[in-house]
Coordinates of C-alpha atoms and ligand atoms in Angstrom, one line a residue:
Chain A
M1 CA 0.0 0.0 0.0
S2 CA 3.0 2.3 0.3
N3 CA 2.7 4.1 -3.0
I4 CA 4.4 7.5 -3.4
L5 CA 3.0 10.5 -5.1
V6 CA 5.5 12.9 -6.8
Y7 CA 4.8 16.3 -8.2
A8 CA 6.1 17.2 -11.7
L9 CA 6.4 20.9 -12.3
H10 CA 6.0 22.0 -15.9
N11 CA 6.9 25.1 -17.8
E12 CA 6.5 25.7 -21.6
G13 CA 6.7 22.2 -22.8
A14 CA 9.3 20.9 -20.4
F15 CA 9.3 19.3 -16.9
N16 CA 11.5 20.8 -14.2
K17 CA 14.8 19.1 -13.6
N18 CA 14.3 19.0 -9.8
S19 CA 10.9 17.3 -10.4
L20 CA 12.5 14.6 -12.6
G21 CA 15.1 14.0 -9.9
A22 CA 12.3 13.6 -7.3
I23 CA 10.5 11.1 -9.5
S24 CA 13.8 9.1 -10.0
E25 CA 14.3 9.1 -6.2
A26 CA 10.7 8.2 -5.4
S27 CA 10.8 5.4 -7.9
R28 CA 13.8 3.9 -6.1
L29 CA 12.2 4.3 -2.7
A30 CA 8.8 2.9 -3.8
G31 CA 10.7 -0.1 -5.1
E32 CA 12.2 -0.7 -1.7
L33 CA 8.8 -0.2 0.0
G34 CA 7.2 -2.7 -2.4
G35 CA 5.0 0.0 -4.0
E36 CA 4.9 2.3 -7.0
A37 CA 5.8 6.0 -7.7
H38 CA 3.0 7.9 -9.4
A39 CA 3.7 11.3 -10.9
V40 CA 1.1 14.1 -10.7
V41 CA 1.0 16.8 -13.4
V42 CA -1.2 19.9 -12.8
G43 CA -1.3 22.4 -15.7
Q44 CA -3.0 23.7 -18.7
G45 CA -3.0 22.1 -22.1
I46 CA -0.2 19.6 -21.3
A47 CA -0.4 16.8 -23.9
D48 CA -0.8 13.3 -22.7
D49 CA 2.2 12.1 -24.7
L50 CA 4.4 14.7 -22.9
A51 CA 3.0 13.6 -19.5
A52 CA 3.7 10.0 -20.4
T53 CA 7.4 10.7 -20.7
L54 CA 7.6 10.9 -16.9
G55 CA 7.5 7.1 -17.0
K56 CA 11.1 7.3 -18.2
Y57 CA 12.2 8.4 -14.8
G58 CA 10.4 5.6 -13.0
A59 CA 6.8 6.7 -12.6
T60 CA 4.5 3.8 -13.3
K61 CA 1.5 6.0 -13.7
V62 CA 1.0 9.7 -14.5
I63 CA -2.0 11.4 -13.0
K64 CA -2.9 14.6 -14.9
A65 CA -5.3 17.4 -13.9
E66 CA -6.2 20.5 -16.0
A67 CA -5.8 23.6 -13.7
P68 CA -3.7 26.8 -13.6
E69 CA 0.0 26.3 -13.5
G70 CA 2.4 28.0 -11.1
L71 CA 0.2 28.1 -8.1
A72 CA 0.2 25.9 -5.1
A73 CA -3.5 25.6 -4.2
P74 CA -4.7 23.7 -7.3
V75 CA -1.9 21.1 -6.7
I76 CA -2.8 20.8 -3.1
D77 CA -6.4 20.1 -4.1
V78 CA -5.4 17.4 -6.5
F79 CA -2.9 15.7 -4.1
G80 CA -5.5 16.1 -1.2
K81 CA -8.0 14.1 -3.1
L82 CA -5.5 11.4 -4.1
F83 CA -4.5 11.0 -0.5
E84 CA -8.2 10.8 0.6
G85 CA -8.8 8.1 -2.0
G86 CA -6.2 5.9 -0.2
G87 CA -3.3 3.9 -1.3
Y88 CA -0.7 6.6 -0.7
E89 CA 1.4 7.2 2.3
Y90 CA 4.1 9.6 1.1
A91 CA 4.5 12.6 -1.3
V92 CA 7.8 13.8 -2.6
F93 CA 8.5 17.3 -4.1
G94 CA 11.6 18.5 -5.9
G95 CA 13.4 21.5 -4.6
G96 CA 12.0 24.9 -5.4
L97 CA 9.6 27.5 -4.2
L98 CA 6.4 25.7 -5.3
G99 CA 7.5 22.5 -3.6
F100 CA 7.7 24.4 -0.3
E101 CA 4.2 26.0 -0.7
I102 CA 2.5 22.8 -1.9
G103 CA 4.2 20.5 0.6
A104 CA 3.4 22.6 3.6
G105 CA -0.2 23.2 2.6
L106 CA -0.7 19.6 1.8
A107 CA 0.7 18.5 5.2
A108 CA -2.0 20.6 6.8
R109 CA -4.7 19.3 4.6
V110 CA -4.0 15.6 5.0
D111 CA -2.6 15.8 8.5
A112 CA 0.9 14.6 7.6
G113 CA 4.4 15.2 8.8
V114 CA 6.5 17.4 6.5
T115 CA 10.3 17.9 6.2
M116 CA 11.9 20.5 3.9
E117 CA 15.4 20.9 2.5
V118 CA 15.7 17.1 2.5
T119 CA 19.1 15.8 1.1
A120 CA 18.7 12.1 1.5
V121 CA 15.9 9.5 2.1
N122 CA 16.2 6.0 3.3
V123 CA 13.9 3.1 4.0
E124 CA 13.9 1.8 7.6
G125 CA 11.5 -0.9 8.8
G126 CA 9.2 -0.3 5.8
K127 CA 9.0 3.4 6.3
L128 CA 10.6 6.5 4.8
V129 CA 13.1 8.4 6.9
A130 CA 14.4 11.8 5.7
E131 CA 17.6 13.6 6.4
R132 CA 17.8 17.4 6.5
P133 CA 20.8 19.6 7.2
I134 CA 20.1 22.2 9.9
L135 CA 21.8 25.1 11.6
G136 CA 23.6 26.4 8.5
D137 CA 24.4 22.8 7.4
S138 CA 26.5 22.1 10.6
S139 CA 24.3 19.2 11.6
I140 CA 22.0 16.7 9.9
S141 CA 18.7 15.8 11.5
T142 CA 16.6 12.7 10.8
S143 CA 12.8 12.9 10.4
R144 CA 10.5 9.9 11.1
Y145 CA 6.8 10.1 10.4
K146 CA 4.0 8.9 12.6
G147 CA 1.7 8.4 9.7
K148 CA 1.8 10.1 6.3
G149 CA 5.0 11.8 5.3
I150 CA 5.7 14.7 2.9
I151 CA 9.2 15.2 1.7
I152 CA 10.4 18.4 0.1
A153 CA 13.9 18.0 -1.4
R154 CA 16.7 20.5 -1.4
L155 CA 17.6 21.8 -4.8
N156 CA 19.6 19.2 -6.8
A157 CA 19.5 16.8 -3.9
F158 CA 18.2 13.9 -6.1
E159 CA 19.9 12.8 -9.2
L160 CA 17.9 12.3 -12.3
K161 CA 17.9 8.7 -13.6
E162 CA 16.3 7.2 -16.6
S163 CA 14.9 3.8 -15.8
G164 CA 11.7 3.1 -17.6
S165 CA 9.6 3.9 -20.5
D166 CA 6.4 5.9 -21.2
A167 CA 3.8 5.5 -18.5
P168 CA 0.0 5.4 -18.8
V169 CA -1.7 8.7 -18.2
E170 CA -4.9 9.0 -16.2
N171 CA -6.8 12.3 -16.4
V172 CA -8.5 13.4 -13.2
D173 CA -10.8 16.4 -12.4
A174 CA -9.0 19.2 -10.5
D175 CA -12.2 20.2 -8.8
L176 CA -10.7 23.4 -7.3
S177 CA -11.4 24.4 -3.7
A178 CA -12.8 27.9 -2.9
Q179 CA -9.4 29.1 -1.8
A180 CA -7.8 27.9 -5.0
Q181 CA -10.3 30.1 -6.9
Q182 CA -9.2 33.1 -4.8
A183 CA -5.8 33.4 -6.6
T184 CA -5.2 33.9 -10.3
I185 CA -1.9 34.1 -12.1
V186 CA -1.6 37.2 -14.2
T187 CA 1.9 36.6 -15.6
R188 CA 4.2 33.7 -15.0
G189 CA 8.0 33.5 -15.2
E190 CA 8.4 37.1 -16.6
Q191 CA 12.0 38.0 -17.3
R192 CA 13.3 41.4 -16.4
G193 CA 16.1 43.8 -17.2
A194 CA 18.6 43.8 -19.9
D195 CA 19.9 40.7 -21.6
V196 CA 23.2 39.6 -20.2
D197 CA 24.9 36.6 -21.5
I198 CA 26.4 35.0 -18.5
E199 CA 25.9 31.4 -19.5
G200 CA 28.5 31.6 -22.3
A201 CA 31.2 33.4 -20.2
S202 CA 34.3 31.5 -19.0
I203 CA 35.0 34.0 -16.2
L204 CA 32.2 35.4 -14.0
I205 CA 32.6 38.2 -11.5
A206 CA 29.6 37.9 -9.2
G207 CA 28.4 40.6 -6.9
G208 CA 26.2 40.3 -3.8
R209 CA 24.7 42.6 -1.2
G210 CA 28.2 43.2 0.2
L211 CA 28.6 45.7 -2.7
G212 CA 26.5 48.0 -0.6
K213 CA 24.6 49.7 -3.4
A214 CA 23.8 49.5 -7.1
E215 CA 26.9 51.6 -7.9
G216 CA 29.0 49.0 -6.1
F217 CA 28.7 46.9 -9.2
E218 CA 31.2 49.1 -11.0
L219 CA 33.9 47.3 -9.0
C220 CA 32.7 44.0 -10.6
D221 CA 32.3 45.6 -14.0
D222 CA 35.9 47.0 -13.9
L223 CA 37.4 43.6 -12.9
A224 CA 35.4 41.8 -15.6
K225 CA 36.7 44.3 -18.1
A226 CA 40.3 43.8 -16.9
F227 CA 39.9 40.1 -17.5
G228 CA 38.6 41.0 -20.9
G229 CA 37.5 38.6 -23.6
N230 CA 35.1 36.1 -22.2
A231 CA 34.3 37.6 -18.7
A232 CA 31.0 38.9 -17.5
V233 CA 29.3 40.0 -14.4
A234 CA 26.7 38.0 -12.4
A235 CA 24.6 38.7 -9.4
T236 CA 22.7 37.2 -6.4
R237 CA 19.0 37.3 -6.0
A238 CA 19.3 39.7 -3.0
V239 CA 20.7 42.4 -5.3
V240 CA 18.4 41.6 -8.2
D241 CA 15.3 41.9 -5.9
A242 CA 16.8 45.2 -4.6
G243 CA 17.0 46.5 -8.2
W244 CA 20.8 46.8 -8.3
Y245 CA 21.3 44.5 -11.2
P246 CA 19.2 42.9 -13.9
Y247 CA 17.5 39.5 -13.3
A248 CA 19.1 38.1 -16.5
A249 CA 22.4 38.0 -14.5
Q250 CA 21.0 36.2 -11.5
I251 CA 22.7 33.0 -10.5
G252 CA 20.9 30.3 -8.5
Q253 CA 17.8 28.4 -7.8
T254 CA 15.5 31.0 -9.3
G255 CA 18.1 32.3 -11.7
K256 CA 20.7 30.7 -14.0
T257 CA 23.0 27.7 -13.5
V258 CA 26.5 28.3 -14.7
A259 CA 29.8 26.4 -14.7
P260 CA 32.6 28.9 -15.8
K261 CA 36.3 28.3 -15.4
L262 CA 36.5 31.0 -12.7
Y263 CA 33.7 32.2 -10.5
L264 CA 34.7 35.1 -8.3
A265 CA 32.1 35.9 -5.6
A266 CA 32.4 39.4 -4.0
G267 CA 30.2 40.2 -1.0
I268 CA 28.1 37.0 -1.4
S269 CA 27.2 35.0 1.7
G270 CA 26.8 31.7 -0.2
A271 CA 23.2 30.8 0.6
I272 CA 22.2 27.3 -0.7
Q273 CA 19.8 28.9 -3.3
H274 CA 22.8 30.7 -4.7
K275 CA 25.2 27.8 -4.4
V276 CA 23.1 25.5 -6.5
G277 CA 23.6 27.8 -9.5
M278 CA 27.4 28.0 -9.3
Q279 CA 28.8 25.1 -7.4
A280 CA 29.8 23.4 -10.6
S281 CA 32.3 26.2 -11.4
E282 CA 35.8 24.9 -11.9
N283 CA 37.5 27.5 -9.6
I284 CA 35.6 29.4 -7.0
V285 CA 37.2 32.5 -5.4
A286 CA 35.3 34.3 -2.6
I287 CA 35.9 37.7 -1.0
N288 CA 33.9 38.3 2.1
K289 CA 34.6 40.2 5.3
D290 CA 32.9 37.6 7.5
A291 CA 35.2 34.7 8.1
N292 CA 32.2 32.6 9.0
A293 CA 30.3 33.2 5.7
P294 CA 29.1 29.9 4.3
I295 CA 30.7 30.6 0.9
F296 CA 34.1 29.8 2.4
E297 CA 32.9 26.3 2.9
F298 CA 32.8 25.6 -0.8
S299 CA 35.3 28.0 -2.3
D300 CA 38.7 27.0 -3.5
L301 CA 40.3 30.3 -2.5
G302 CA 38.7 32.4 0.2
I303 CA 39.8 36.0 1.0
V304 CA 38.6 37.3 4.4
G305 CA 38.5 41.0 3.8
D306 CA 36.8 44.2 2.6
L307 CA 35.9 44.0 -1.1
N308 CA 36.2 47.8 -1.4
K309 CA 39.9 47.5 -0.6
I310 CA 40.6 44.3 -2.5
L311 CA 38.7 44.6 -5.8
P312 CA 40.2 47.9 -7.1
K313 CA 43.8 46.6 -6.4
L314 CA 43.0 43.3 -7.9
T315 CA 41.6 45.0 -11.0
E316 CA 44.9 47.0 -11.4
A317 CA 46.9 43.9 -10.9
V318 CA 44.9 41.9 -13.5
K319 CA 45.1 44.8 -16.0
A320 CA 48.9 45.0 -15.5
R321 CA 49.2 41.2 -16.1
K322 CA 47.0 41.3 -19.2
G323 CA 48.4 44.6 -20.5
Chain B
M1 CA -9.5 46.3 7.5
K2 CA -7.6 44.4 10.0
I3 CA -4.1 43.0 9.5
A4 CA -2.4 40.4 11.6
V5 CA 1.4 39.9 11.5
L6 CA 2.9 36.7 12.7
V7 CA 6.2 37.3 14.5
K8 CA 8.7 35.0 16.2
E9 CA 11.5 35.4 18.7
V10 CA 14.7 33.8 17.4
P11 CA 18.3 33.5 18.8
D12 CA 20.4 36.4 17.8
A13 CA 22.2 35.7 14.5
A14 CA 25.5 36.5 16.2
V15 CA 25.0 33.7 18.7
Q16 CA 26.2 30.2 17.8
K17 CA 23.2 28.0 17.4
R18 CA 23.2 24.4 18.7
I19 CA 21.0 21.5 19.5
D20 CA 20.5 20.6 23.1
P21 CA 21.7 17.0 23.2
N22 CA 19.3 16.1 26.1
S23 CA 16.0 17.3 24.5
G24 CA 17.1 17.0 20.9
R25 CA 15.6 20.5 20.3
L26 CA 17.2 23.8 19.3
D27 CA 18.8 25.3 22.3
R28 CA 16.9 28.6 22.7
S29 CA 18.8 30.0 25.6
G30 CA 21.1 33.0 25.0
E31 CA 20.5 36.4 23.3
K32 CA 17.2 36.6 21.5
N33 CA 15.6 39.0 19.1
L34 CA 12.6 39.6 16.8
N35 CA 13.2 37.5 13.7
P36 CA 14.6 40.0 11.3
Y37 CA 12.5 38.7 8.4
D38 CA 9.4 39.5 10.4
T39 CA 10.3 43.2 10.5
H40 CA 9.7 43.3 6.8
A41 CA 6.1 41.9 7.4
I42 CA 5.4 44.6 10.0
E43 CA 6.8 47.3 7.7
A44 CA 4.6 46.0 4.8
A45 CA 1.5 46.2 7.2
M46 CA 2.5 49.8 8.1
Q47 CA 2.9 50.8 4.5
I48 CA -0.6 49.5 3.7
K49 CA -1.9 51.4 6.7
E50 CA -0.1 54.7 5.8
G51 CA -0.6 54.2 2.1
G52 CA -4.2 55.0 2.4
A53 CA -5.4 52.8 -0.5
V54 CA -7.6 51.0 2.1
P55 CA -8.5 52.1 5.6
V56 CA -6.6 49.9 8.2
E57 CA -8.3 49.9 11.6
E58 CA -5.6 47.9 13.3
I59 CA -2.5 45.9 13.1
V60 CA -2.2 43.0 15.5
A61 CA 1.1 41.1 16.2
V62 CA 0.7 37.5 17.1
T63 CA 3.3 35.1 18.4
M64 CA 3.5 31.6 19.8
G65 CA 6.4 30.9 22.2
P66 CA 7.6 30.8 25.8
D67 CA 7.3 33.7 28.2
S68 CA 10.4 35.4 26.8
A69 CA 8.8 35.7 23.4
V70 CA 7.0 38.7 24.8
R71 CA 10.0 40.8 23.8
A72 CA 9.4 40.0 20.2
L73 CA 5.9 41.4 20.7
H74 CA 7.3 44.6 22.3
K75 CA 9.5 45.1 19.4
A76 CA 6.6 44.5 17.0
V77 CA 4.5 47.1 18.6
S78 CA 7.4 49.5 18.8
L79 CA 7.6 49.1 15.0
G80 CA 3.9 50.0 14.6
A81 CA 1.6 47.2 15.6
D82 CA -1.4 48.5 17.7
R83 CA -1.6 45.5 20.0
S84 CA -0.4 42.0 20.4
V85 CA -1.4 38.5 21.3
H86 CA 0.9 35.9 22.9
L87 CA 0.0 32.2 22.7
S88 CA 2.0 30.5 25.3
D89 CA 1.4 27.1 26.8
E90 CA 3.6 24.2 28.0
A91 CA 1.5 21.9 25.8
L92 CA 2.8 23.6 22.7
A93 CA 6.5 22.9 23.4
G94 CA 8.1 20.7 20.8
S95 CA 5.5 21.3 18.1
D96 CA 6.7 20.7 14.5
V97 CA 6.0 23.1 11.6
A98 CA 2.5 21.7 10.9
A99 CA 1.5 21.7 14.6
T100 CA 2.8 25.3 15.0
G101 CA 0.9 26.5 12.0
Y102 CA -2.2 24.8 13.3
A103 CA -2.0 26.4 16.7
L104 CA -1.3 29.9 15.2
A105 CA -4.3 29.4 12.8
Q106 CA -6.5 28.9 15.9
V107 CA -5.4 32.2 17.3
L108 CA -6.0 33.9 13.9
K109 CA -9.5 32.4 13.7
R110 CA -10.4 34.3 16.9
E111 CA -8.9 37.5 15.5
N112 CA -10.5 37.0 12.1
P113 CA -8.2 39.5 10.2
D114 CA -8.6 40.4 6.5
L115 CA -4.9 39.9 5.8
V116 CA -2.2 37.9 7.5
L117 CA 1.4 38.9 6.9
L118 CA 4.6 37.0 7.9
G119 CA 8.3 37.0 7.0
Q120 CA 9.6 34.5 4.4
Q121 CA 11.4 32.4 7.0
S122 CA 12.5 32.3 10.6
D123 CA 16.2 32.9 11.2
D124 CA 16.4 29.7 13.2
G125 CA 14.1 27.2 11.6
E126 CA 14.8 28.1 8.0
C127 CA 11.4 26.6 7.0
Y128 CA 9.7 29.0 4.6
T129 CA 6.5 27.1 5.2
I130 CA 4.5 28.4 8.2
G131 CA 2.4 30.7 6.0
A132 CA 1.2 27.8 3.7
V133 CA 0.2 25.7 6.8
V134 CA -1.6 28.6 8.5
A135 CA -3.5 29.4 5.2
E136 CA -4.6 25.9 4.8
H137 CA -6.1 25.7 8.3
L138 CA -7.9 29.0 7.6
G139 CA -9.1 27.9 4.2
Q140 CA -7.5 30.9 2.6
P141 CA -5.1 31.4 -0.3
S142 CA -1.5 31.8 0.4
L143 CA 1.6 33.1 -1.4
T144 CA 5.2 33.1 -0.3
Q145 CA 8.3 35.1 -1.3
V146 CA 6.2 38.2 -2.2
I147 CA 8.4 41.1 -3.0
K148 CA 5.8 43.7 -4.1
L149 CA 2.3 44.0 -2.7
D150 CA -0.4 46.4 -4.0
I151 CA -3.8 46.5 -2.5
A152 CA -7.1 47.8 -4.0
G153 CA -10.3 47.1 -2.2
T154 CA -10.3 43.5 -1.3
E155 CA -7.8 42.5 -4.0
L156 CA -4.0 42.1 -3.7
T157 CA -1.6 42.2 -6.6
C158 CA 1.5 40.4 -5.6
E159 CA 4.8 40.0 -7.3
R160 CA 7.1 37.2 -6.4
Q161 CA 10.2 35.6 -7.8
A162 CA 9.5 31.9 -8.6
E163 CA 11.2 29.1 -10.4
Y164 CA 11.2 30.7 -13.9
G165 CA 11.3 34.4 -13.3
Y166 CA 8.8 36.8 -11.8
D167 CA 5.1 35.9 -11.3
T168 CA 2.3 38.4 -10.8
V169 CA -0.6 36.9 -8.9
K170 CA -3.9 38.5 -8.0
V171 CA -5.3 37.2 -4.7
S172 CA -8.6 38.2 -3.1
L173 CA -8.9 38.7 0.6
P174 CA -8.8 37.2 3.2
A175 CA -5.3 35.7 2.5
V176 CA -2.0 34.8 4.1
I177 CA 1.0 36.4 2.5
S178 CA 4.6 35.7 3.3
V179 CA 7.0 38.5 2.2
G180 CA 10.6 38.3 1.1
D181 CA 13.2 40.7 2.5
A182 CA 13.4 42.7 -0.7
I183 CA 9.9 44.0 -0.2
N184 CA 11.0 47.0 1.9
E185 CA 13.5 48.6 4.2
P186 CA 12.1 48.2 7.7
R187 CA 12.1 51.4 9.8
Y188 CA 13.8 51.8 13.1
P189 CA 11.6 52.3 16.1
S190 CA 11.7 55.7 17.6
L191 CA 12.7 56.0 21.3
K192 CA 9.2 57.2 22.0
A193 CA 7.8 54.1 20.3
I194 CA 10.1 51.8 22.3
M195 CA 9.1 53.5 25.6
G196 CA 5.4 53.3 24.6
A197 CA 5.5 49.7 23.5
K198 CA 4.9 48.2 26.9
K199 CA 1.7 50.3 27.3
K200 CA 0.1 48.9 24.2
P201 CA -2.4 46.1 24.9
L202 CA -1.0 42.6 25.1
E203 CA -3.2 39.6 25.6
N204 CA -1.8 36.3 26.9
I205 CA -3.7 33.3 25.9
S206 CA -3.4 29.6 26.6
A207 CA -3.8 26.8 24.1
A208 CA -7.3 26.1 25.6
D209 CA -8.3 29.8 25.2
A210 CA -7.4 29.6 21.6
G211 CA -9.4 26.5 21.1
V212 CA -6.2 24.5 20.3
D213 CA -6.8 20.7 20.4
A214 CA -4.0 19.6 22.7
G215 CA -3.8 16.3 20.9
K216 CA -2.6 18.1 17.8
V217 CA 0.3 20.0 19.2
G218 CA 3.5 19.5 21.2
A219 CA 6.0 16.7 20.6
E220 CA 3.2 14.1 21.1
G221 CA 0.8 15.7 18.7
S222 CA 3.4 16.3 15.9
N223 CA 3.6 14.0 13.0
V224 CA 7.3 14.3 12.6
K225 CA 9.9 13.1 15.1
C226 CA 13.3 14.6 14.6
G227 CA 16.4 13.1 16.1
D228 CA 19.7 11.3 15.5
F229 CA 21.6 14.5 14.9
K230 CA 24.9 13.8 13.1
A231 CA 27.7 15.8 11.6
P232 CA 27.7 16.2 7.8
A233 CA 30.4 14.6 5.7
A234 CA 33.6 16.7 5.9
K235 CA 34.4 18.7 2.8
S236 CA 38.0 19.4 1.8
A237 CA 38.4 23.1 2.7
G238 CA 40.0 25.6 0.2
T239 CA 42.8 28.0 0.9
I240 CA 41.9 30.9 3.1
I241 CA 43.8 34.2 3.1
E242 CA 43.1 36.8 5.8
D243 CA 43.5 40.2 4.2
E244 CA 46.0 42.2 6.3
D245 CA 48.2 43.8 3.7
T246 CA 46.1 44.2 0.6
D247 CA 49.0 44.5 -1.9
D248 CA 50.3 41.2 -0.5
T249 CA 46.8 39.6 -0.7
V250 CA 46.3 40.7 -4.3
A251 CA 49.7 39.3 -5.2
K252 CA 48.7 35.9 -3.7
I253 CA 45.3 36.0 -5.6
V254 CA 47.2 36.7 -8.9
A255 CA 49.7 33.9 -8.2
W256 CA 46.8 31.5 -7.5
L257 CA 45.0 32.5 -10.7
D258 CA 48.2 32.2 -12.6
E259 CA 48.8 28.7 -11.4
R260 CA 45.4 27.7 -12.8
K261 CA 46.1 29.5 -16.1
L262 CA 43.2 31.9 -15.5
L263 CA 45.1 34.9 -16.5
A264 CA 46.3 33.6 -19.8
Ligands
FAD401 C1 12.8 30.3 -2.7 C2 14.1 31.1 -2.7 C3 14.8 31.2 -3.9 C4 16.0 31.9 -4.0 N1 16.7 31.9 -5.2 C5 17.9 32.5 -5.2 C6 18.7 32.6 -6.3 O1 18.4 32.1 -7.4 N2 19.9 33.2 -6.3 C7 20.4 33.8 -5.1 O2 21.5 34.3 -5.2 N3 19.7 33.8 -4.0 C8 18.4 33.2 -4.0 N4 17.7 33.2 -2.9 C9 18.1 34.1 -1.7 C10 19.2 33.5 -0.9 O3 18.6 32.7 0.1 C11 20.0 34.6 -0.3 O4 19.2 35.5 0.5 C12 20.9 35.4 -1.3 O5 21.6 34.6 -2.1 C13 21.8 36.3 -0.5 O6 22.5 37.2 -1.4 P1 23.8 37.9 -1.0 O7 24.8 36.9 -0.7 O8 24.1 38.9 -2.0 O9 23.4 38.7 0.3 P2 23.7 38.5 1.8 O10 23.3 37.1 2.3 O11 23.2 39.6 2.5 O12 25.3 38.5 2.0 C14 26.1 39.6 1.8 C15 27.5 39.2 2.2 O13 28.4 40.3 1.9 C16 29.4 40.3 2.9 N5 29.9 41.7 3.0 C17 29.2 42.8 3.3 N6 30.0 43.9 3.2 C18 31.2 43.5 2.7 C19 32.4 44.1 2.3 N7 32.6 45.4 2.4 N8 33.4 43.3 1.8 C20 33.3 42.0 1.7 N9 32.1 41.3 2.1 C21 31.1 42.0 2.5 C22 28.6 39.9 4.2 O14 29.6 39.4 5.1 C23 27.7 38.8 3.6 O15 28.2 37.5 3.8 C24 16.5 32.5 -2.8 C25 15.8 32.4 -1.6 C26 14.6 31.7 -1.6 C27 13.9 31.6 -0.3

């Protein structure tokens, strides 16, 4: 009876990578529990043959409902009914904002335990047990569920694995609750600001809130220019939200994923949502005045100091070398 | 209209956080403060009130926590809330996210606000999820990570950054909105406001007063049991340079880049 439901987030004809990872992981876990992983798709006008491809990642059935995409409430409605119908004990969500919103709301609706930022799941005595890093990743806590369990993964926690073939698709009625009808999406996934090509750059000079103000980005621009050629400037979400730099340059969970030869992070704390977008960089250099900033835990070269002092001199030195 | 703001007392960010090995819970002793993310929620409420697009009769700060949490409420009223409600009960200790959200929702049912605001996350729990739990118990819509909020009549227009860029969502009240820290710059309380904070009405209520079903809260009533704390796998640390002499630091960075042929 231990079947697992997994949410598959969709945008413009493609499923979200974190959702596919969640399906792969749920399929492995369901196998160990002696059950099946069923993927749930909630969206508008998604073709059955596209939905069926979720079977490739291990879903043995795809349950599809026609309802607005990008909002949590319709998904909670669909999952809530599936839980009520019986046969499911767990739900798994890939990392990302909607996973948090849906997972938490669903826990309240079906009276389940919920764990977020999960990095590993194991089977113990026929039940799922989730691991979650806490206290700035200095410790790992284990969650055990009394009854139903809802697991929300950390970004990129689960690897995407192809293991099956197309799955049968079952269309269900979304039957939206009153609260789901109280919210409507006006625009989804709108891009803002100038176009910056950071994905193609081999050197990225990234700036964070430590730059102090929008003008602080001149320090990053100057250093990128000194490197010349294939260097560009990138930014954290904190500065994009503050309007200091265009969204097109944002690295991270809700921005771009990059893997340049050199990623130089100036005044960036290194929050997990930023880290997932740049951790694959070949060489990571961080400048931060706080010796305890998380970024130093995954940088190859860490400079504890004031970027206002270091960046201008570094720019001069790079210019001199290149000149 | 009436706005309720959920606030929380958290350990000061400067204080090393740790797990109490005996109870398996976060050690909440030491310096405490109002969760910095919540100050953005209070500020958002104040801007709605001062903005004049809709009349706001009152802003109520609500917290759940031990006796000491009263300081978070004092801070909240010094930042502008008109009064506060403190849900405090031994029975609530050890509640998980879902149980905490349930208990807070019971308090909110008594208050019956048109809008509930809260910060995106608590500095200690890092959950991002209380708003969604509360909203579900209230049967209201919920949005998280909202970085712009406009109100007209009973309709909110919210902007948030989501997986694929910015979303604009219209939500009709009543609703529960969790705001991101880019939504505003919280004000500093004036000395007068700090002095006056203790005089603003503060109501202490127990779980029973709030109609909380004791079987659904506390460690016993929670659906998740946390434990077995362990250290994460050690990572190989990179080189660290403390900047004392900047010329020297820069020379070291250049040499490091050179070694990796990044200056070619
Ligand atoms: C759902 C969700 C999605 C998110 N998506 C993203 C995303 O895609 N990308 C992203 O980046 N973030 C994302 N975030 C936000 C993320 O959690 C962090 O808040 C953000 O990355 C912090 O940006 P920051 O490092 O610029 O700012 P801060 O965390 O404020 O760090 C600033 C750093 O600068 C240092 N500093 C200050 N002054 C100086 C100085 N003079 N010299 C040197 N150092 C200095 C400080 O010590 C500090 O470490 C997301 C959050 C959520 C909840």
